[in-house]
Amino acid sequence: MTKENVFQEFGRKSFRTLKNCVLGTTLACLTASPVLASDTRVALVPGGPHPYFAAWEKAGQDAKRDFGLSGADYRVPQKWELSQQNQLLESLLTQGYNGFLIFPGDPVGTNSIASELTAEGTPVIALAGCLKQPTPAVFCLGTDTGNSAYLGTKELIKTLGGKGKIAHFTGFLVDPNTQLRIDAVQKAANETGGAVEVIQVIADIDAPEPAEEKINAFLAAQADKVDGIVTTAWVPAVVAANSLRKIGDKRIKMVGIDHDEVVLKAIKDGYVHGTMLQNPYGQGYIGSFAMDKLRSGCKVNQNAPFKSTALTNQFIDSGTAFVGRDKVDTYIGAMEAVTEDLMASFESTYLVCN
């Protein structure tokens, strides 16, 4: 039996089982129990259109197949407006969705619609961004954005030789993660005792037009005054990588975020030092798995090792990893490894199931 045949025949078995099949542990593959059909119908809803969330669509499709869900669908509001997200969530509830994975349009404001959903008996998990407690969301599964920004800045400082002036380009101010990232970059700089100075923070530019306008203006005026750039949102990372290539500058060191092809190619070509990977696929896949478990009678393990952030004390880190030029061709493997590690112990760590 080829590996392709194994996937087709056992396509409804768990992610772990499929990986075992690929790795050659055929006995585990052949003896695993088939997944029973579930009536869980999950909606994965970001705050608005953004390339970061695109991986949620495939994650939902894979979770539906692997866990026998009735549905796990990616649904996107037309704009980044809280009212549009709320209207979409209300519509999805009337369409029969009974579990919601939500990136909050607002860390406080989204609690209102989350309360309406849970009042109808549909669990809510905050995904990729947290809701501020008190919240009806059972937990928050996402990147530890502060830690990712801190580690990325530390990588930048390392390649700068421990000194220099840096700029930070980051995301929407309504994004609950943005202030955490700003604080983390400053923390890493402060730890140098003044050897590294953050000379500019440009926020609210996680869209092409404002990012191109403000980043290009900054480089036109201050390229000779800055030694490093750290970007902590998708669009600013893409725009900054493109801008450095256009002006042919490899002196300025940059650490980006995520895995856009523009950023990955800039790493290969030496315009970007590296990028901090997040794990949107794992968030959608594991979030859908957890939602089905919760609807099947499992409870959240109140003694689980949740982390605390400025918004919640029930945070689960979906993982992050730095990828430089030496690993840029195998970055997918790094993301898969992060997902597998979390998935392997997720139920036993964060849930209590009879």
Short mmCIF file of N, CA, C and O in Angstrom, two decimals, residues 242-320:
data_model
loop_
_atom_site.label_atom_id
_atom_site.label_comp_id
_atom_site.label_asym_id
_atom_site.label_seq_id
_atom_site.Cartn_x
_atom_site.Cartn_y
_atom_site.Cartn_z
N ASN A 242 9.88 44.32 0.72
CA ASN A 242 9.89 44.85 -0.65
C ASN A 242 10.65 46.17 -0.74
O ASN A 242 11.40 46.41 -1.69
N SER A 243 10.45 47.02 0.25
CA SER A 243 11.10 48.33 0.23
C SER A 243 12.61 48.21 0.33
O SER A 243 13.35 48.92 -0.38
N LEU A 244 13.10 47.33 1.19
CA LEU A 244 14.54 47.14 1.31
C LEU A 244 15.12 46.60 0.00
O LEU A 244 16.22 46.98 -0.41
N ARG A 245 14.38 45.71 -0.65
CA ARG A 245 14.85 45.19 -1.94
C ARG A 245 14.90 46.31 -2.99
O ARG A 245 15.86 46.42 -3.75
N LYS A 246 13.86 47.15 -3.01
CA LYS A 246 13.81 48.22 -4.02
C LYS A 246 14.96 49.20 -3.87
O LYS A 246 15.51 49.69 -4.87
N ILE A 247 15.32 49.53 -2.63
CA ILE A 247 16.41 50.50 -2.45
C ILE A 247 17.76 49.79 -2.39
O ILE A 247 18.80 50.44 -2.24
N GLY A 248 17.73 48.45 -2.50
CA GLY A 248 18.97 47.66 -2.55
C GLY A 248 19.77 47.70 -1.28
O GLY A 248 21.00 47.63 -1.30
N ASP A 249 19.06 47.79 -0.14
CA ASP A 249 19.75 47.94 1.15
C ASP A 249 19.83 46.62 1.91
O ASP A 249 18.81 46.08 2.34
N LYS A 250 21.07 46.10 2.04
CA LYS A 250 21.28 44.92 2.86
C LYS A 250 22.03 45.27 4.15
O LYS A 250 22.33 44.39 4.95
N ARG A 251 22.30 46.58 4.34
CA ARG A 251 22.94 47.01 5.59
C ARG A 251 21.94 46.96 6.73
O ARG A 251 22.26 46.49 7.83
N ILE A 252 20.74 47.46 6.47
CA ILE A 252 19.71 47.43 7.50
C ILE A 252 19.27 45.98 7.69
O ILE A 252 18.86 45.31 6.75
N LYS A 253 19.37 45.50 8.92
CA LYS A 253 18.94 44.14 9.23
C LYS A 253 17.46 44.14 9.58
O LYS A 253 16.99 45.04 10.28
N MET A 254 16.75 43.13 9.13
CA MET A 254 15.30 43.08 9.41
C MET A 254 14.90 41.69 9.85
O MET A 254 15.34 40.68 9.27
N VAL A 255 14.05 41.64 10.86
CA VAL A 255 13.37 40.40 11.25
C VAL A 255 11.88 40.61 11.07
O VAL A 255 11.30 41.55 11.64
N GLY A 256 11.27 39.79 10.24
CA GLY A 256 9.86 39.93 9.93
C GLY A 256 8.99 38.97 10.72
O GLY A 256 9.40 38.42 11.76
N ILE A 257 7.80 38.75 10.19
CA ILE A 257 6.86 37.82 10.83
C ILE A 257 6.06 37.12 9.74
O ILE A 257 5.83 37.68 8.66
N ASP A 258 5.67 35.90 10.03
CA ASP A 258 4.83 35.09 9.15
C ASP A 258 5.60 34.60 7.91
O ASP A 258 6.82 34.76 7.83
N HIS A 259 4.83 34.03 6.97
CA HIS A 259 5.48 33.25 5.91
C HIS A 259 5.03 33.66 4.52
O HIS A 259 4.93 32.81 3.63
N ASP A 260 4.78 34.94 4.32
CA ASP A 260 4.46 35.40 2.97
C ASP A 260 5.66 35.12 2.04
O ASP A 260 6.83 35.26 2.43
N GLU A 261 5.37 34.77 0.80
CA GLU A 261 6.43 34.42 -0.15
C GLU A 261 7.41 35.57 -0.35
O GLU A 261 8.60 35.35 -0.60
N VAL A 262 6.91 36.80 -0.28
CA VAL A 262 7.79 37.97 -0.43
C VAL A 262 8.85 37.98 0.66
O VAL A 262 10.04 38.23 0.41
N VAL A 263 8.42 37.71 1.87
CA VAL A 263 9.36 37.71 3.00
C VAL A 263 10.33 36.53 2.89
O VAL A 263 11.54 36.69 3.10
N LEU A 264 9.81 35.36 2.54
CA LEU A 264 10.68 34.19 2.43
C LEU A 264 11.74 34.38 1.35
O LEU A 264 12.91 34.03 1.54
N LYS A 265 11.37 34.96 0.21
CA LYS A 265 12.34 35.19 -0.86
C LYS A 265 13.37 36.25 -0.45
O LYS A 265 14.55 36.15 -0.79
N ALA A 266 12.90 37.26 0.29
CA ALA A 266 13.82 38.28 0.76
C ALA A 266 14.84 37.70 1.73
O ALA A 266 16.00 38.14 1.77
N ILE A 267 14.44 36.70 2.50
CA ILE A 267 15.39 36.02 3.39
C ILE A 267 16.43 35.28 2.53
O ILE A 267 17.64 35.37 2.78
N LYS A 268 15.97 34.56 1.54
CA LYS A 268 16.90 33.82 0.67
C LYS A 268 17.90 34.75 0.00
O LYS A 268 19.08 34.42 -0.16
N ASP A 269 17.42 35.94 -0.40
CA ASP A 269 18.26 36.87 -1.15
C ASP A 269 19.06 37.81 -0.26
O ASP A 269 19.79 38.68 -0.78
N GLY A 270 18.91 37.68 1.05
CA GLY A 270 19.74 38.46 1.96
C GLY A 270 19.21 39.83 2.34
O GLY A 270 19.92 40.60 2.99
N TYR A 271 17.99 40.17 1.95
CA TYR A 271 17.42 41.46 2.33
C TYR A 271 16.75 41.41 3.70
O TYR A 271 16.50 42.45 4.31
N VAL A 272 16.38 40.23 4.15
CA VAL A 272 15.76 40.04 5.47
C VAL A 272 16.53 38.96 6.21
O VAL A 272 16.88 37.92 5.62
N HIS A 273 16.80 39.21 7.50
CA HIS A 273 17.59 38.26 8.29
C HIS A 273 16.80 37.00 8.61
O HIS A 273 17.34 35.89 8.61
N GLY A 274 15.50 37.15 8.91
CA GLY A 274 14.69 35.99 9.26
C GLY A 274 13.27 36.41 9.57
O GLY A 274 12.91 37.59 9.50
N THR A 275 12.45 35.43 9.93
CA THR A 275 11.04 35.73 10.23
C THR A 275 10.57 34.88 11.40
O THR A 275 11.05 33.76 11.60
N MET A 276 9.62 35.43 12.14
CA MET A 276 9.02 34.69 13.24
C MET A 276 7.73 34.03 12.73
O MET A 276 6.75 34.71 12.41
N LEU A 277 7.75 32.72 12.66
CA LEU A 277 6.57 32.00 12.20
C LEU A 277 5.51 31.98 13.29
O LEU A 277 5.81 31.82 14.47
N GLN A 278 4.26 32.12 12.87
CA GLN A 278 3.13 31.85 13.76
C GLN A 278 2.49 30.54 13.29
O GLN A 278 3.03 29.86 12.42
N ASN A 279 1.38 30.18 13.84
CA ASN A 279 0.82 28.87 13.55
C ASN A 279 -0.69 28.96 13.30
O ASN A 279 -1.48 28.33 14.01
N PRO A 280 -1.13 29.74 12.29
CA PRO A 280 -2.57 29.86 12.06
C PRO A 280 -3.23 28.54 11.70
O PRO A 280 -4.38 28.29 12.08
N TYR A 281 -2.52 27.66 10.96
CA TYR A 281 -3.11 26.37 10.63
C TYR A 281 -3.39 25.57 11.91
O TYR A 281 -4.49 25.02 12.08
N GLY A 282 -2.42 25.51 12.77
CA GLY A 282 -2.60 24.76 14.01
C GLY A 282 -3.71 25.34 14.87
O GLY A 282 -4.45 24.60 15.53
N GLN A 283 -3.85 26.67 14.87
CA GLN A 283 -4.93 27.28 15.64
C GLN A 283 -6.30 26.78 15.15
O GLN A 283 -7.16 26.40 15.94
N GLY A 284 -6.48 26.81 13.82
CA GLY A 284 -7.77 26.39 13.27
C GLY A 284 -8.03 24.91 13.44
O GLY A 284 -9.16 24.49 13.76
N TYR A 285 -6.98 24.11 13.25
CA TYR A 285 -7.13 22.65 13.32
C TYR A 285 -7.38 22.20 14.76
O TYR A 285 -8.36 21.48 15.04
N ILE A 286 -6.53 22.63 15.66
CA ILE A 286 -6.67 22.20 17.05
C ILE A 286 -7.90 22.85 17.69
O ILE A 286 -8.59 22.23 18.50
N GLY A 287 -8.19 24.11 17.31
CA GLY A 287 -9.38 24.77 17.82
C GLY A 287 -10.66 24.03 17.45
O GLY A 287 -11.56 23.87 18.27
N SER A 288 -10.72 23.53 16.20
CA SER A 288 -11.90 22.77 15.76
C SER A 288 -12.00 21.45 16.53
O SER A 288 -13.10 21.03 16.92
N PHE A 289 -10.86 20.81 16.73
CA PHE A 289 -10.82 19.57 17.52
C PHE A 289 -11.34 19.82 18.94
O PHE A 289 -12.18 19.07 19.46
N ALA A 290 -10.83 20.88 19.55
CA ALA A 290 -11.23 21.18 20.94
C ALA A 290 -12.72 21.52 21.02
O ALA A 290 -13.41 21.12 21.96
N MET A 291 -13.21 22.26 20.02
CA MET A 291 -14.63 22.62 20.02
C MET A 291 -15.51 21.37 19.99
O MET A 291 -16.51 21.27 20.71
N ASP A 292 -15.14 20.40 19.16
CA ASP A 292 -15.93 19.16 19.09
C ASP A 292 -15.88 18.41 20.42
O ASP A 292 -16.88 17.84 20.87
N LYS A 293 -14.72 18.39 21.03
CA LYS A 293 -14.60 17.71 22.33
C LYS A 293 -15.48 18.39 23.38
O LYS A 293 -16.14 17.72 24.19
N LEU A 294 -15.49 19.72 23.39
CA LEU A 294 -16.31 20.44 24.36
C LEU A 294 -17.79 20.16 24.14
O LEU A 294 -18.56 20.01 25.08
N ARG A 295 -18.20 20.08 22.88
CA ARG A 295 -19.60 19.80 22.58
C ARG A 295 -19.96 18.34 22.86
O ARG A 295 -21.14 17.99 22.96
N SER A 296 -18.93 17.50 22.97
CA SER A 296 -19.17 16.07 23.23
C SER A 296 -19.15 15.75 24.72
O SER A 296 -19.21 14.57 25.09
N GLY A 297 -19.02 16.77 25.54
CA GLY A 297 -19.10 16.55 26.98
C GLY A 297 -17.82 16.80 27.75
O GLY A 297 -17.82 16.77 28.98
N CYS A 298 -16.72 17.01 27.06
CA CYS A 298 -15.48 17.33 27.77
C CYS A 298 -15.59 18.71 28.42
O CYS A 298 -16.34 19.57 27.96
N LYS A 299 -14.85 18.89 29.48
CA LYS A 299 -14.79 20.18 30.17
C LYS A 299 -13.37 20.72 30.11
O LYS A 299 -12.41 19.97 29.91
N VAL A 300 -13.26 22.01 30.29
CA VAL A 300 -11.93 22.61 30.36
C VAL A 300 -11.28 22.23 31.69
O VAL A 300 -11.92 22.28 32.74
N ASN A 301 -10.04 21.79 31.63
CA ASN A 301 -9.29 21.44 32.83
C ASN A 301 -8.84 22.72 33.53
O ASN A 301 -7.94 23.42 33.05
N GLN A 302 -9.51 23.02 34.62
CA GLN A 302 -9.21 24.28 35.32
C GLN A 302 -7.82 24.27 35.96
O GLN A 302 -7.33 25.32 36.38
N ASN A 303 -7.21 23.09 36.03
CA ASN A 303 -5.85 23.01 36.58
C ASN A 303 -4.79 22.94 35.49
O ASN A 303 -3.62 22.66 35.77
N ALA A 304 -5.20 23.17 34.25
CA ALA A 304 -4.26 23.12 33.14
C ALA A 304 -3.24 24.26 33.26
O ALA A 304 -3.52 25.30 33.88
N PRO A 305 -2.08 24.09 32.65
CA PRO A 305 -1.02 25.12 32.76
C PRO A 305 -1.26 26.29 31.81
O PRO A 305 -0.43 26.58 30.94
N PHE A 306 -2.40 26.97 31.99
CA PHE A 306 -2.67 28.13 31.15
C PHE A 306 -1.65 29.23 31.44
O PHE A 306 -1.20 29.39 32.58
N LYS A 307 -1.34 30.00 30.40
CA LYS A 307 -0.51 31.17 30.58
C LYS A 307 -1.41 32.38 30.83
O LYS A 307 -2.60 32.35 30.54
N SER A 308 -0.81 33.43 31.34
CA SER A 308 -1.54 34.69 31.57
C SER A 308 -1.01 35.77 30.65
O SER A 308 0.19 35.85 30.39
N THR A 309 -1.93 36.57 30.13
CA THR A 309 -1.56 37.75 29.35
C THR A 309 -2.27 38.94 29.97
O THR A 309 -2.94 38.82 30.99
N ALA A 310 -2.13 40.08 29.31
CA ALA A 310 -2.81 41.27 29.81
C ALA A 310 -4.32 41.16 29.69
O ALA A 310 -5.05 41.92 30.33
N LEU A 311 -4.80 40.20 28.87
CA LEU A 311 -6.23 40.09 28.63
C LEU A 311 -6.88 38.91 29.34
O LEU A 311 -8.06 38.95 29.66
N THR A 312 -6.12 37.83 29.55
CA THR A 312 -6.74 36.60 30.08
C THR A 312 -5.72 35.78 30.86
O THR A 312 -4.51 35.88 30.63
N ASN A 313 -6.23 34.97 31.77
CA ASN A 313 -5.35 34.02 32.47
C ASN A 313 -5.64 32.59 32.00
O ASN A 313 -5.26 31.63 32.66
N GLN A 314 -6.32 32.48 30.86
CA GLN A 314 -6.57 31.16 30.28
C GLN A 314 -6.10 31.15 28.82
O GLN A 314 -6.87 30.97 27.89
N PHE A 315 -4.79 31.35 28.67
CA PHE A 315 -4.20 31.45 27.35
C PHE A 315 -3.38 30.20 27.04
O PHE A 315 -2.62 29.70 27.87
N ILE A 316 -3.54 29.70 25.80
CA ILE A 316 -2.75 28.57 25.31
C ILE A 316 -1.93 29.04 24.12
O ILE A 316 -2.49 29.55 23.14
N ASP A 317 -0.63 28.89 24.21
CA ASP A 317 0.27 29.33 23.14
C ASP A 317 0.25 28.32 22.00
O ASP A 317 0.57 27.14 22.20
N SER A 318 -0.12 28.78 20.80
CA SER A 318 -0.14 27.89 19.64
C SER A 318 1.22 27.73 19.00
O SER A 318 1.37 27.00 18.02
N GLY A 319 2.23 28.41 19.53
CA GLY A 319 3.60 28.17 19.11
C GLY A 319 4.15 29.20 18.15
O GLY A 319 3.43 29.87 17.42
N THR A 320 5.47 29.34 18.17
CA THR A 320 6.17 30.24 17.28
C THR A 320 7.57 29.70 17.06
O THR A 320 8.06 28.88 17.85
#
